[in-house]
């Protein structure tokens, strides 16, 4: 089943992410609106992720392998992935420029403080 529609594709249709039939991997695909066959761009071992179509063709694909890391790939064509890098920290958000030259990653940095008070009455 589809997780969410991520973007409208410049080539027509939409880019979507879904769980595989066996529910053990993430599938990023292009779904045409004219009823023709879907194109699978990537199938990765990941919890969630998605794809961003790039203005010059191709796609930038993100794969959240856990809540603690995200890996970014570029794809020049379906199935042709090039790993760009992994951010090994909790991610709060990620945005990609249309050309794919810049990726902004918002990292969660949680510092908990505990305070304890004792009220002393005279």
PDB file of C-alpha atoms in Angstrom, residues 48-102:
ATOM      1  CA  UNK A  48      10.474   4.983   5.433  1.00  0.00           C
ATOM      2  CA  UNK A  49      11.798   7.261   2.717  1.00  0.00           C
ATOM      3  CA  UNK A  50      10.940   8.718  -0.625  1.00  0.00           C
ATOM      4  CA  UNK A  51      12.103  10.309  -3.821  1.00  0.00           C
ATOM      5  CA  UNK A  52      12.466  13.820  -5.171  1.00  0.00           C
ATOM      6  CA  UNK A  53      12.526  14.284  -8.960  1.00  0.00           C
ATOM      7  CA  UNK A  54      15.451  16.439 -10.064  1.00  0.00           C
ATOM      8  CA  UNK A  55      15.086  19.218 -12.618  1.00  0.00           C
ATOM      9  CA  UNK A  56      17.831  17.786 -14.859  1.00  0.00           C
ATOM     10  CA  UNK A  57      16.340  14.281 -14.787  1.00  0.00           C
ATOM     11  CA  UNK A  58      16.869  11.511 -12.301  1.00  0.00           C
ATOM     12  CA  UNK A  59      15.846  11.433  -8.682  1.00  0.00           C
ATOM     13  CA  UNK A  60      17.227  11.974  -5.197  1.00  0.00           C
ATOM     14  CA  UNK A  61      16.148   9.138  -2.894  1.00  0.00           C
ATOM     15  CA  UNK A  62      16.179   9.156   0.899  1.00  0.00           C
ATOM     16  CA  UNK A  63      16.064   6.002   2.997  1.00  0.00           C
ATOM     17  CA  UNK A  64      15.499   6.115   6.740  1.00  0.00           C
ATOM     18  CA  UNK A  65      17.043   2.795   7.769  1.00  0.00           C
ATOM     19  CA  UNK A  66      16.151   3.582  11.377  1.00  0.00           C
ATOM     20  CA  UNK A  67      14.927   6.540  13.409  1.00  0.00           C
ATOM     21  CA  UNK A  68      18.584   7.320  14.032  1.00  0.00           C
ATOM     22  CA  UNK A  69      19.910   7.676  10.470  1.00  0.00           C
ATOM     23  CA  UNK A  70      19.082   8.585   6.885  1.00  0.00           C
ATOM     24  CA  UNK A  71      20.991   7.660   3.729  1.00  0.00           C
ATOM     25  CA  UNK A  72      20.744   9.820   0.604  1.00  0.00           C
ATOM     26  CA  UNK A  73      21.128   8.336  -2.903  1.00  0.00           C
ATOM     27  CA  UNK A  74      21.077   9.854  -6.371  1.00  0.00           C
ATOM     28  CA  UNK A  75      19.461   7.844  -9.150  1.00  0.00           C
ATOM     29  CA  UNK A  76      20.215   8.645 -12.785  1.00  0.00           C
ATOM     30  CA  UNK A  77      17.683   6.025 -13.924  1.00  0.00           C
ATOM     31  CA  UNK A  78      15.462   3.404 -12.296  1.00  0.00           C
ATOM     32  CA  UNK A  79      17.636   0.972 -10.333  1.00  0.00           C
ATOM     33  CA  UNK A  80      20.856   2.970 -10.832  1.00  0.00           C
ATOM     34  CA  UNK A  81      21.640   4.252  -7.342  1.00  0.00           C
ATOM     35  CA  UNK A  82      24.712   6.135  -6.193  1.00  0.00           C
ATOM     36  CA  UNK A  83      25.072   6.467  -2.417  1.00  0.00           C
ATOM     37  CA  UNK A  84      25.823  10.089  -1.528  1.00  0.00           C
ATOM     38  CA  UNK A  85      26.136   9.666   2.221  1.00  0.00           C
ATOM     39  CA  UNK A  86      24.544   8.808   5.555  1.00  0.00           C
ATOM     40  CA  UNK A  87      23.638  11.124   8.415  1.00  0.00           C
ATOM     41  CA  UNK A  88      24.020   8.965  11.557  1.00  0.00           C
ATOM     42  CA  UNK A  89      21.882  11.161  13.808  1.00  0.00           C
ATOM     43  CA  UNK A  90      18.152  11.452  14.549  1.00  0.00           C
ATOM     44  CA  UNK A  91      16.601  13.427  11.679  1.00  0.00           C
ATOM     45  CA  UNK A  92      13.736  15.890  12.230  1.00  0.00           C
ATOM     46  CA  UNK A  93      13.431  16.841   8.574  1.00  0.00           C
ATOM     47  CA  UNK A  94      15.111  16.910   5.201  1.00  0.00           C
ATOM     48  CA  UNK A  95      14.652  19.125   2.140  1.00  0.00           C
ATOM     49  CA  UNK A  96      16.280  18.960  -1.272  1.00  0.00           C
ATOM     50  CA  UNK A  97      16.869  21.669  -3.864  1.00  0.00           C
ATOM     51  CA  UNK A  98      15.156  20.965  -7.200  1.00  0.00           C
ATOM     52  CA  UNK A  99      18.496  20.463  -8.918  1.00  0.00           C
ATOM     53  CA  UNK A 100      19.674  18.114  -6.199  1.00  0.00           C
ATOM     54  CA  UNK A 101      22.857  20.077  -5.542  1.00  0.00           C
ATOM     55  CA  UNK A 102      21.900  20.969  -1.961  1.00  0.00           C
TER      56      UNK A 102
END
